[in-house]
Coordinates of C-alpha atoms and ligand atoms in Angstrom, one line a residue:
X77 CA -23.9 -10.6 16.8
X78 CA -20.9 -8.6 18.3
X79 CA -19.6 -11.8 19.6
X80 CA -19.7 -12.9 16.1
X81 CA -17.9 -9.8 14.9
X82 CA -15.3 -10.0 16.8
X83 CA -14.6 -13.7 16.5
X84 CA -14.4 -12.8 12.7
X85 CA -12.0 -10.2 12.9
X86 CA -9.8 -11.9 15.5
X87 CA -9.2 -14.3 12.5
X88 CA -6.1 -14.2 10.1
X89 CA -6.9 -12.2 7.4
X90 CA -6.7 -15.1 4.8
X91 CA -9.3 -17.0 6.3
X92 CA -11.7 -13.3 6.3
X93 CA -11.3 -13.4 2.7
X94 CA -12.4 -16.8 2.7
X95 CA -15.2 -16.6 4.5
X96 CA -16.2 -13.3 2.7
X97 CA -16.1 -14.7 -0.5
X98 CA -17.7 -18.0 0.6
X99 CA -21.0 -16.3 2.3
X100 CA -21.5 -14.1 -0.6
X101 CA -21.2 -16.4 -3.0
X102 CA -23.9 -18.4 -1.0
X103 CA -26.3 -15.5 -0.5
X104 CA -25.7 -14.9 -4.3
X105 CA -26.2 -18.8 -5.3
X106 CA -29.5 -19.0 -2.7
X107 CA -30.9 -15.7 -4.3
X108 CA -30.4 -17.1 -7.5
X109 CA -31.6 -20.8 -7.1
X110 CA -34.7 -18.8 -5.5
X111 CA -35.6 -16.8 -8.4
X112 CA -35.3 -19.3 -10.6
X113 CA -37.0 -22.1 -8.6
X114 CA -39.7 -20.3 -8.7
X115 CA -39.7 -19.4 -12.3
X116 CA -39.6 -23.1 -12.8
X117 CA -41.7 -24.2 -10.8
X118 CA -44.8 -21.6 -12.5
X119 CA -43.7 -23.0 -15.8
X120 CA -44.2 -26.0 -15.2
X121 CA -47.3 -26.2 -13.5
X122 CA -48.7 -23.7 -16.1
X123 CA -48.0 -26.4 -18.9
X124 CA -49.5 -29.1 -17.1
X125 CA -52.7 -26.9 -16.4
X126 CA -52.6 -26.3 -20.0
X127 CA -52.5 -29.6 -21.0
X128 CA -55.6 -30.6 -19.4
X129 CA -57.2 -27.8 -20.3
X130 CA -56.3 -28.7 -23.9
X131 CA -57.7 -32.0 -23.4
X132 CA -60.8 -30.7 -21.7
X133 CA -61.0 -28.1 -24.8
X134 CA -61.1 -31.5 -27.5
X135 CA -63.9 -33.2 -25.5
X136 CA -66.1 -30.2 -24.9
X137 CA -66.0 -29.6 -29.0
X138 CA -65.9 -33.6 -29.0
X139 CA -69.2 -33.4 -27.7
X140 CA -70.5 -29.9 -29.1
X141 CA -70.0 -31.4 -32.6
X142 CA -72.5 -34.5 -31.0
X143 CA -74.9 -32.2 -29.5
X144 CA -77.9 -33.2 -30.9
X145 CA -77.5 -36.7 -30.6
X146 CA -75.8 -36.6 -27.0
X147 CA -76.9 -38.7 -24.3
X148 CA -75.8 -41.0 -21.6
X149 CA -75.5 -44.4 -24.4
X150 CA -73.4 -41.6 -27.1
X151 CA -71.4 -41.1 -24.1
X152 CA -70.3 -45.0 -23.3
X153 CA -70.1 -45.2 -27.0
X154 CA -67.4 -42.5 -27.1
X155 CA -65.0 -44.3 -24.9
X156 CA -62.7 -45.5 -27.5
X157 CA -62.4 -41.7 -28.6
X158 CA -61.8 -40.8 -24.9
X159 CA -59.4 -43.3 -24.8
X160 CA -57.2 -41.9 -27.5
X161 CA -56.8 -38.7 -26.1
X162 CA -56.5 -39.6 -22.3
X163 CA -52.6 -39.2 -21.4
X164 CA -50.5 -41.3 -18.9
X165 CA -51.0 -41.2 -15.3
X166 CA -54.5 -39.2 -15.8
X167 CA -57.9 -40.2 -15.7
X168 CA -61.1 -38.5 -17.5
X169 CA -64.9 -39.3 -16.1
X170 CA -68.0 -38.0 -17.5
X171 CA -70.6 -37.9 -14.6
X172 CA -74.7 -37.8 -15.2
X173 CA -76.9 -34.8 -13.8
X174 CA -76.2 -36.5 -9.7
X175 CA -72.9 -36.5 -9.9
X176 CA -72.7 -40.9 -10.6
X177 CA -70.0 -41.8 -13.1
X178 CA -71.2 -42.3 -16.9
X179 CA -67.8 -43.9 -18.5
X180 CA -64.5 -43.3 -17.0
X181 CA -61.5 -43.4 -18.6
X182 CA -57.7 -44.2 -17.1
X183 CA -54.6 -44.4 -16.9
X184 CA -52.3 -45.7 -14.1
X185 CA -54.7 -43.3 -11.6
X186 CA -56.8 -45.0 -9.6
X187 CA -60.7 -44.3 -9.4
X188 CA -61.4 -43.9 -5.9
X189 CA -58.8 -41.2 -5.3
X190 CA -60.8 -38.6 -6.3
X191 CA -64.4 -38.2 -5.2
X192 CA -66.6 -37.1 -8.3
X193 CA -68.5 -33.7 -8.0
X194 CA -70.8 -32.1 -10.7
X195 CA -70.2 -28.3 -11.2
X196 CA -72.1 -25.8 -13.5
X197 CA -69.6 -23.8 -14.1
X198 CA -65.5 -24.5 -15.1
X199 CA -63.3 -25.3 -12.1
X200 CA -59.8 -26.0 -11.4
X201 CA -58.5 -27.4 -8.0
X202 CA -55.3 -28.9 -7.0
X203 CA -55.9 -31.7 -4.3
X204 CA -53.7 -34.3 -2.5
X205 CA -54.4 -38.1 -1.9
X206 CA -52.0 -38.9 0.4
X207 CA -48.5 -38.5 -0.9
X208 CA -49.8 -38.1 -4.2
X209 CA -50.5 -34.5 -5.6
X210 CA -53.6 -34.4 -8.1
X211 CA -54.8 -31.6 -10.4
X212 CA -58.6 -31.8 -11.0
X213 CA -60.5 -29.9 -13.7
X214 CA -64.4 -30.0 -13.9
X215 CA -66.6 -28.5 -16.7
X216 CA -70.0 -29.0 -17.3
X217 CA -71.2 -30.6 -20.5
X218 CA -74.9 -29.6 -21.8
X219 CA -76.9 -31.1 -24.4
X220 CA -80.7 -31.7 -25.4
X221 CA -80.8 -34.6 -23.2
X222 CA -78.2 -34.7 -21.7
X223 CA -76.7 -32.8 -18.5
X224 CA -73.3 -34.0 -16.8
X225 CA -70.0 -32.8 -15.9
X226 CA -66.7 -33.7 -17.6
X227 CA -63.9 -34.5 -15.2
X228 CA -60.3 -34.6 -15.8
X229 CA -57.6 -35.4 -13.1
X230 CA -54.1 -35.6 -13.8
X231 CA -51.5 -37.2 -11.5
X232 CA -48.1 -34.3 -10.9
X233 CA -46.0 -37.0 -10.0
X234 CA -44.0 -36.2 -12.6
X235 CA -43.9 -32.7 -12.0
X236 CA -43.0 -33.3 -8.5
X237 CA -40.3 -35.9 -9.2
X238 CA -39.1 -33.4 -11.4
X239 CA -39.2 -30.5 -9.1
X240 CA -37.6 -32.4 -6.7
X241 CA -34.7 -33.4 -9.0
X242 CA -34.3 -29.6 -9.8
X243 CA -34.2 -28.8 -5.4
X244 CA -31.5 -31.6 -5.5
X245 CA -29.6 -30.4 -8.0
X246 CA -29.9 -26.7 -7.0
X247 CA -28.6 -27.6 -3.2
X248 CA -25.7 -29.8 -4.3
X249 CA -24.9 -27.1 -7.2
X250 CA -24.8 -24.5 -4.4
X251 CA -22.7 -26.7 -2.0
X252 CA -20.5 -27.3 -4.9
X253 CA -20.2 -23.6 -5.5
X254 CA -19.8 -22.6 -2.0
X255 CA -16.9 -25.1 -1.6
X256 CA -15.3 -23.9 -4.6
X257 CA -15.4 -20.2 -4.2
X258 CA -13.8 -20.6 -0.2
X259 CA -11.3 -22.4 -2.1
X260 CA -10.6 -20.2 -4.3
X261 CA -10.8 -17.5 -2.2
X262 CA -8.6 -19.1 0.5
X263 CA -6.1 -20.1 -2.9
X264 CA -6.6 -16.3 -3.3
X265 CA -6.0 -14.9 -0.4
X266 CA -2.4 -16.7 -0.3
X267 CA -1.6 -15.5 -3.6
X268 CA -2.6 -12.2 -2.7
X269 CA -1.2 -11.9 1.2
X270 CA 1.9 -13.8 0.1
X271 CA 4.0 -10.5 -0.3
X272 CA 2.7 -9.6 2.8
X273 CA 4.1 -12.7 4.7
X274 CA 7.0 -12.1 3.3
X275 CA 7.3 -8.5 4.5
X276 CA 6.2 -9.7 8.1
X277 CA 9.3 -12.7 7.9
X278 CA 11.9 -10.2 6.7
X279 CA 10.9 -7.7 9.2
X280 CA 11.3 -10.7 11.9
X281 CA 14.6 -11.4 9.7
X282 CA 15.6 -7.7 10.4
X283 CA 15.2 -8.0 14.1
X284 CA 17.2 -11.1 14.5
X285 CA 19.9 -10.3 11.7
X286 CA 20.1 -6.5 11.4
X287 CA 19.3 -3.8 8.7
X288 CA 20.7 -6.0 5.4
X289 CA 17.6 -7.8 5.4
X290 CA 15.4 -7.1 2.3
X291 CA 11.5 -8.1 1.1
X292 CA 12.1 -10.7 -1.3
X293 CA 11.2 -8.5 -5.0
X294 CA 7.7 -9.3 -7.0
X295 CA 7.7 -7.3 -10.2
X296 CA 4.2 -7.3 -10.0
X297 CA 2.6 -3.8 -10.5
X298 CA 0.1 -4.0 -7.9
X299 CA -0.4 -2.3 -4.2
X300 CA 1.3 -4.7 -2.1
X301 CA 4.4 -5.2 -4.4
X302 CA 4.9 -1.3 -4.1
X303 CA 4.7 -1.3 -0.8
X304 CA 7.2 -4.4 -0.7
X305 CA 9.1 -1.8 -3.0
X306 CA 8.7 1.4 -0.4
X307 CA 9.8 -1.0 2.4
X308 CA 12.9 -2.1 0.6
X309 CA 14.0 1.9 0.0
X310 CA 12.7 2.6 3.8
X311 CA 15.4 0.3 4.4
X312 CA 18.3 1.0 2.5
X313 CA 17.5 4.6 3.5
X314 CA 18.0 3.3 6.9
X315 CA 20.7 1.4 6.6
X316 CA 22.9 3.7 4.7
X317 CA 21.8 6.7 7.7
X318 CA 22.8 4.1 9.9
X319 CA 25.9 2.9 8.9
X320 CA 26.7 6.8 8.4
X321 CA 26.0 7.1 11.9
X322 CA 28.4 4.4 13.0
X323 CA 31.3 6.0 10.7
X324 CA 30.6 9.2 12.2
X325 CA 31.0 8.0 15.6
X326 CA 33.9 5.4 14.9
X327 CA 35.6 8.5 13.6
X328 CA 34.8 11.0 15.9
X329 CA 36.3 8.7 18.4
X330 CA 39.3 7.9 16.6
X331 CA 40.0 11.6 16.4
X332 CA 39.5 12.3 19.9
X333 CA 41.4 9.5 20.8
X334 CA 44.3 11.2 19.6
X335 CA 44.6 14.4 22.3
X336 CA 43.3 12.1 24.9
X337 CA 46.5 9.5 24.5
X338 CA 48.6 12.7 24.1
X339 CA 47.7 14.6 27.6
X340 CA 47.2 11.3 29.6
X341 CA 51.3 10.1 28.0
X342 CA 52.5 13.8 29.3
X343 CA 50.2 13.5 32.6
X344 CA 51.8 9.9 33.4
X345 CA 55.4 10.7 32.3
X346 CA 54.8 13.6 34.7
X347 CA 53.4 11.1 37.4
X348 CA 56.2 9.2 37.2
X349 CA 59.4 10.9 37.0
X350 CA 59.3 14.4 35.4
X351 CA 57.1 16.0 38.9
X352 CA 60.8 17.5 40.3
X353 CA 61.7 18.2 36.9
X354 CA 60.3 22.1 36.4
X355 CA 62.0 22.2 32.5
X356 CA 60.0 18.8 32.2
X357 CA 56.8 20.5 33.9
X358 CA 56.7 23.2 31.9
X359 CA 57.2 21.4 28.2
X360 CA 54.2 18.8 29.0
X361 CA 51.7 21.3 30.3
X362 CA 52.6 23.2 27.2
X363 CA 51.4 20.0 24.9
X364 CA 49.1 19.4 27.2
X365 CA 47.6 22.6 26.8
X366 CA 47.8 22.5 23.2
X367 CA 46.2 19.4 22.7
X368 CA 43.3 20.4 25.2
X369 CA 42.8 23.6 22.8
X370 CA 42.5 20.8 20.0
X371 CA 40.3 18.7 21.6
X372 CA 38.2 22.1 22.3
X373 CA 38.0 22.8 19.2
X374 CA 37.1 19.2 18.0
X375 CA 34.1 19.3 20.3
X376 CA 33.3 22.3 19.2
X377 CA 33.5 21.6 15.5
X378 CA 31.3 18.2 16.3
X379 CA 29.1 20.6 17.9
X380 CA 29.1 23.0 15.1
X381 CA 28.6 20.0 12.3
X382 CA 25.4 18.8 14.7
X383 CA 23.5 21.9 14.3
X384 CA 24.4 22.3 10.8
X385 CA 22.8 18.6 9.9
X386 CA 19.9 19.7 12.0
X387 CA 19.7 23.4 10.5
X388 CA 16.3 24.7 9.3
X389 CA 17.2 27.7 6.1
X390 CA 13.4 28.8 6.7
X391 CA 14.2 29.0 11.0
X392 CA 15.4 32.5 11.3
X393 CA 15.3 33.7 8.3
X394 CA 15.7 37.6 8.2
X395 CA 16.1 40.5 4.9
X396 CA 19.3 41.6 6.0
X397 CA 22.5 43.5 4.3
X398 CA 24.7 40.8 2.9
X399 CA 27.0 43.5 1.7
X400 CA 27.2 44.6 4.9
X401 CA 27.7 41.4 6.4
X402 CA 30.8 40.5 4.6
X403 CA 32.7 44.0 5.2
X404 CA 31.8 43.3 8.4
X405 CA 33.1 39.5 8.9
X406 CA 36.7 41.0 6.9
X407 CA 36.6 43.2 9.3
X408 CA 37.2 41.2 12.0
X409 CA 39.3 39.0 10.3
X410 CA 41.5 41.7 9.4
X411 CA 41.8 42.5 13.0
X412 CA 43.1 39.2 14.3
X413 CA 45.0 38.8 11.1
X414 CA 46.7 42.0 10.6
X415 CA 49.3 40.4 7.8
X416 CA 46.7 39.7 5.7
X417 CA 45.8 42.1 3.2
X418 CA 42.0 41.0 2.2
X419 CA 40.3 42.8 -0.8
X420 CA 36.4 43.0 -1.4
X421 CA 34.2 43.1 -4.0
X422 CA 30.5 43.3 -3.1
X423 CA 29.4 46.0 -5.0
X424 CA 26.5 44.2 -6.6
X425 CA 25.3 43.5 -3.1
X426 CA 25.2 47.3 -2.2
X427 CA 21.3 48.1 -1.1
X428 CA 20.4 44.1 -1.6
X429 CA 18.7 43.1 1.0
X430 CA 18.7 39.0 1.1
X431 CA 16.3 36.5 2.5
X432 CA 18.8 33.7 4.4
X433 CA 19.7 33.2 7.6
X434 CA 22.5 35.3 8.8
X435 CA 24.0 33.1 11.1
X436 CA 24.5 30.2 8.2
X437 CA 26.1 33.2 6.1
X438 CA 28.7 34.2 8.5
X439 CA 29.2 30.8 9.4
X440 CA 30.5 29.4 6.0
X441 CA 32.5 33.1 5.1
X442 CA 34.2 32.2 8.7
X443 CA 34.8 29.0 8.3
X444 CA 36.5 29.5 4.3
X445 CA 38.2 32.5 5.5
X446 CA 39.7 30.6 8.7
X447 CA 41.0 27.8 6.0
X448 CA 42.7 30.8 3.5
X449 CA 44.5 32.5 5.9
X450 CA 45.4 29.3 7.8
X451 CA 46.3 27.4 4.2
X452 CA 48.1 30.1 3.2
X453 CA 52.2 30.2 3.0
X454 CA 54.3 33.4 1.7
X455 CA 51.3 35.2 -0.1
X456 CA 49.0 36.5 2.7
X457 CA 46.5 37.5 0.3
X458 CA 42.8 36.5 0.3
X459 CA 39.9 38.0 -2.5
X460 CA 36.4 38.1 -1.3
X461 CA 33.8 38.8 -4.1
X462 CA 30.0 38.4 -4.5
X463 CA 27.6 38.8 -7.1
X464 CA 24.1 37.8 -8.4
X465 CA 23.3 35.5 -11.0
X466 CA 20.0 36.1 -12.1
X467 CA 18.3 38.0 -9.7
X468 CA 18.1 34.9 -7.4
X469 CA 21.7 33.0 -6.9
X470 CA 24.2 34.0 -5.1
X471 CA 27.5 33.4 -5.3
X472 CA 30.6 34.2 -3.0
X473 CA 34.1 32.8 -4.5
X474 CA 36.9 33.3 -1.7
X475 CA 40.7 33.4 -3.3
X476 CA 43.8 32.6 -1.6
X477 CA 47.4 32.1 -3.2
X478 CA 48.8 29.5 -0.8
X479 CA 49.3 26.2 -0.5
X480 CA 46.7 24.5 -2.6
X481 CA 45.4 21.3 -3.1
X482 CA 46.4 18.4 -4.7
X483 CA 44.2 17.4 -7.6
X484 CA 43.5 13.8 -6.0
X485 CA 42.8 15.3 -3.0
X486 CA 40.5 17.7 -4.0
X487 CA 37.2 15.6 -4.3
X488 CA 37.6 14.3 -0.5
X489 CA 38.5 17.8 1.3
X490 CA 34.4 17.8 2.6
X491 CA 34.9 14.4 4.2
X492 CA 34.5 14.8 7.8
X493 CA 38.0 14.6 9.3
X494 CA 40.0 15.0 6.1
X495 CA 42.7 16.6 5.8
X496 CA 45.2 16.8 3.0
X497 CA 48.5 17.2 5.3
X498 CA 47.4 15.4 8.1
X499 CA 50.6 16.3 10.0
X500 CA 50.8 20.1 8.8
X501 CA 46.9 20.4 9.2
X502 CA 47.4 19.3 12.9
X503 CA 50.0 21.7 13.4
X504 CA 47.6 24.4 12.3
X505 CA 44.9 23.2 15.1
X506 CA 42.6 21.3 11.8
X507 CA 40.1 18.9 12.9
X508 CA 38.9 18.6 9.5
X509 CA 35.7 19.5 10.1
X510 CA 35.2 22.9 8.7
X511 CA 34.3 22.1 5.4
X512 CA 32.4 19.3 6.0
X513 CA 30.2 21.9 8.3
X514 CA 30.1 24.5 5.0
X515 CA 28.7 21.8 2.8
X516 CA 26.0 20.5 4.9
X517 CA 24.8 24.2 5.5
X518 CA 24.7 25.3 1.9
X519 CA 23.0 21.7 0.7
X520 CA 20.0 23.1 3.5
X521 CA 19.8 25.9 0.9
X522 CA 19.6 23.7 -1.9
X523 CA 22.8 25.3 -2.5
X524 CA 26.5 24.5 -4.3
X525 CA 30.0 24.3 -2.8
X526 CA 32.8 24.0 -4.8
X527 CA 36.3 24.3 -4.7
X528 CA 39.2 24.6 -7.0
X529 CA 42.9 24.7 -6.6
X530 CA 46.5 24.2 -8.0
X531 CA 48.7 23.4 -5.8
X532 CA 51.4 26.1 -4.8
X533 CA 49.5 28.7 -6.6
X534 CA 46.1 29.2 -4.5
X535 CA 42.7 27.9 -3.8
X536 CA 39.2 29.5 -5.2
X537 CA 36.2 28.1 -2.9
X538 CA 32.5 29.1 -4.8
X539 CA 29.4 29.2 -2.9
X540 CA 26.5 29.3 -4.7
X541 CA 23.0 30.0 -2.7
X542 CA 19.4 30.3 -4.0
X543 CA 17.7 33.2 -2.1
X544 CA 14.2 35.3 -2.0
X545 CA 13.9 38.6 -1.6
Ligands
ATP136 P1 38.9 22.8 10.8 O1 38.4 23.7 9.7 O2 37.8 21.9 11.3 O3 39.5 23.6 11.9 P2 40.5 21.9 8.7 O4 40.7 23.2 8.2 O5 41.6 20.9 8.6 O6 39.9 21.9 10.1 P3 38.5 21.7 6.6 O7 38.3 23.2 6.7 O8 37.4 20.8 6.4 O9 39.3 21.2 7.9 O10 39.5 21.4 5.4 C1 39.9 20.1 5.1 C2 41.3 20.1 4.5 O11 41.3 20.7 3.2 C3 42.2 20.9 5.3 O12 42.8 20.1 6.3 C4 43.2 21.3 4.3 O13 44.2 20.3 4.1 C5 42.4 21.4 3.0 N1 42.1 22.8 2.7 C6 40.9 23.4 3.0 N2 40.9 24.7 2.5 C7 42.1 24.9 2.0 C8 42.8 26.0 1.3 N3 42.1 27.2 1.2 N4 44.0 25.8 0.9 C9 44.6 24.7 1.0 N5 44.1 23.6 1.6 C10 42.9 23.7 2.1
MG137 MG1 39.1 24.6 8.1

């Protein structure tokens, strides 16, 4: 039985269906043919009991209605009455007192297949002559002077011809049926598993010829079109994080590229012909110097932009002091950048405490305050304010009055490596990576980043977060 099991389910799953359907259809069929064999078969033999029974009933009132005059010579002289009412393939014999034949009557049945036998009371047998199955029916028959026994026997070979056209036709039918349901179950099955085949080819498709691939689409509303349909997102999901992936890394490397060729011409021009040359020396281990700082900083900022993609806003989240925070960060700033003059206005943060992750916060105030001071060109001046909207936004805008940004530019400056002035932006130690960093951690927090600017006349960056309490 287990051997059988497994066999089974080593098979495709089209031909499971098949053989499913196929085997219950046949217990089904069998069941049925079963049920109503049977009923069949009791109704029929029931109506051929009857009729002899019916013909039994005319002769006993037959010869009720005679009584009186009854005897052995009334009997011979009824025989063209028995006669009349004998049927085809049945025989009717009156027997005497012993049980010796008194006038028999029939029809296509021959005597000697059935032995006579008086009875005193009603009796029905079935008995077989060979191939030939025989219902007999013995009553007795009492009169003044006469005592016998009427005897009927009717050949079934009708009723067993019959019953054995209805076996026939019962077998074939359920062949028939059998056949027809595997075949449509196995038409089915393919209908059915089709989407699936084709998921299976395109993922084989997707091996040999990449992500592009896609499950051919069945506007069907069923389970295995909407998983054709998942698939096909799954993948474009994929492909788009993939391709992302390759931009990122085709751009990272085009970006360090630049440092890199820049130390290694110095290095080699120093190799060369500049080793004796100390004015030479000292200008390329300046650049190189510089560029190394850059490419520091690029790593770093790579680094930075990592983490942020990877950042978790419910990590190490802590009720802190934003308020606090920001004076705090300014603070700092203002030391390092002593011409700046940076105003605050937190007030509405005064005794908040905020659900966020510190670390995120300082991060993005760092990284927009790095850009005003280094974006900006005769105004040193840079406005932090905060406030709440609603009890459950927040929303920091940091204002500078330098060198803007051009309106076309303006929708690309969170593009990893973008930068407006790519020469100028160098020059100021940009990797074009700040921003990009900002965005990613304030989309963690569901958050919104926006910036505005005219250029010459300043730049407003807005960060809106959602936060608890
Ligand atoms: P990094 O911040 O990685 O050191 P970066 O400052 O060049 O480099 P981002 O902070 O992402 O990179 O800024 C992208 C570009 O947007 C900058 O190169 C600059 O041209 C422009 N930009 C950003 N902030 C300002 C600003 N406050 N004023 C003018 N231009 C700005
Ligand atoms: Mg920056």
């Amino acid at each position: 039985m287990n051997k059988l099991r497994r066999c089974f389910t080593r098979l495709p799953i089209k031909w499971q269906m098949t053989l499913w359907s196929a085997f219950m259809l046949f217990v089904l069929f069998t069941v049925y043919n079963a049920v109503q064999y049977i009923g069949i078969n009791q109704w029929m033999s029931s109506r051929e009991v009857e009729s002899v029974r019916k013909t039994m009933g005319e002769l006993q009132s037959y010869f009720t209605e005679k009584s009186d005059i009854l005897d052995a010579g009334q009997i011979v002289r009824s025989k063209h009455f028995i006669q009349s009412i004998n049927q085809k393939n049945q025989l009717i014999r009156i027997l005497d007192n012993e049980g010796k034949p008194v006038l028999t009557v029939l029809t296509d049945l021959p005597e000697d297949w059935v032995a006579p036998r008086p009875v005193t009371k009603t009796e029905l047998e079935s008995v077989w002559h060979q191939e030939e199955h025989l219902l007999v029916l013995r009553a007795p028959v009492v009169s003044e002077k006469f005592r016998g026994t009427i005897e009927i026997v009717s050949n079934l070979e009708t009723f067993d011809e019959l019953k054995g056209v209805i076996t026939l036709v019962m077998i074939l039918g359920g062949i028939g049926g059998i056949l027809l349901s595997g075949l449509g179950g196995l038409l089915l099955a393919g209908r059915l598993l089709r989407p699936v085949q084709s998921i299976t080819e395109t993922m084989r498709r997707i091996q040999r010829n990449g992500l592009q691939e896609r499950v051919p689409f069945y506007d069907n509303k069923d389970e295995i079109s909407a998983l054709a349909h998942v698939f096909n997102e799954m993948m474009d999901q994929l492909e788009t994080s993939f391709r992302k992936q390759k931009q990122f890394v085709e751009d990272a490397s085009h970006e360090l590229r630049t440092p890199i060729a820049i130390i290694s011409g110095h290095l080699s021009m120093l190799n060369r012909w500049g080793k004796h040359d100390p004015v030479l020396v000292d200008e390329s281990l300046l650049a190189s110097l510089e560029e190394l700082e850059r490419l520091k900083g690029l790593v770093q900022g790579l680094l930075e932009l990592t983490r942020a993609e990877n950042a978790s806003p419910d990590g190490a989240i802590e009720l802190f002091d934003l308020g606090e925070t920001i004076a705090q960060i300014v603070k700092n700033v203002s030391v390092v950048h002593p011409e700046f003059e940076i105003t605050t206005e937190v007030d509405a943060l005064k005794g908040v405490q905020i659900r966020l992750v510190p670390n995120h916060i300082k991060q993005i105030l760092l990284i927009l305050l790095d850009n005003a001071v280094k974006y900006s060109t005769k105004r040193n001046k840079i406005h932090v304010s905060a406030v709440l909207v609603e009890d459950r936004i927040l929303r920091i805008a940091i204002r500078d009055y330098g060198m803007g940004i051009p309106k076309e530019e303006v929708e690309h400056v969170f593009d990893r490596f973008y930068r407006v002035d790519k020469a100028r932006s160098r020059k100021r130690g940009g990797s074009g990576l700040g921003l990009s960093i900002a965005k990613r951690l304030v989309e963690k927090y569901h958050g919104d980043i926006r910036l505005e600017s005219e250029e010459n006349q300043g730049t407003t960056v807005t960060v809106q977060l959602p936060f608890s309490r």
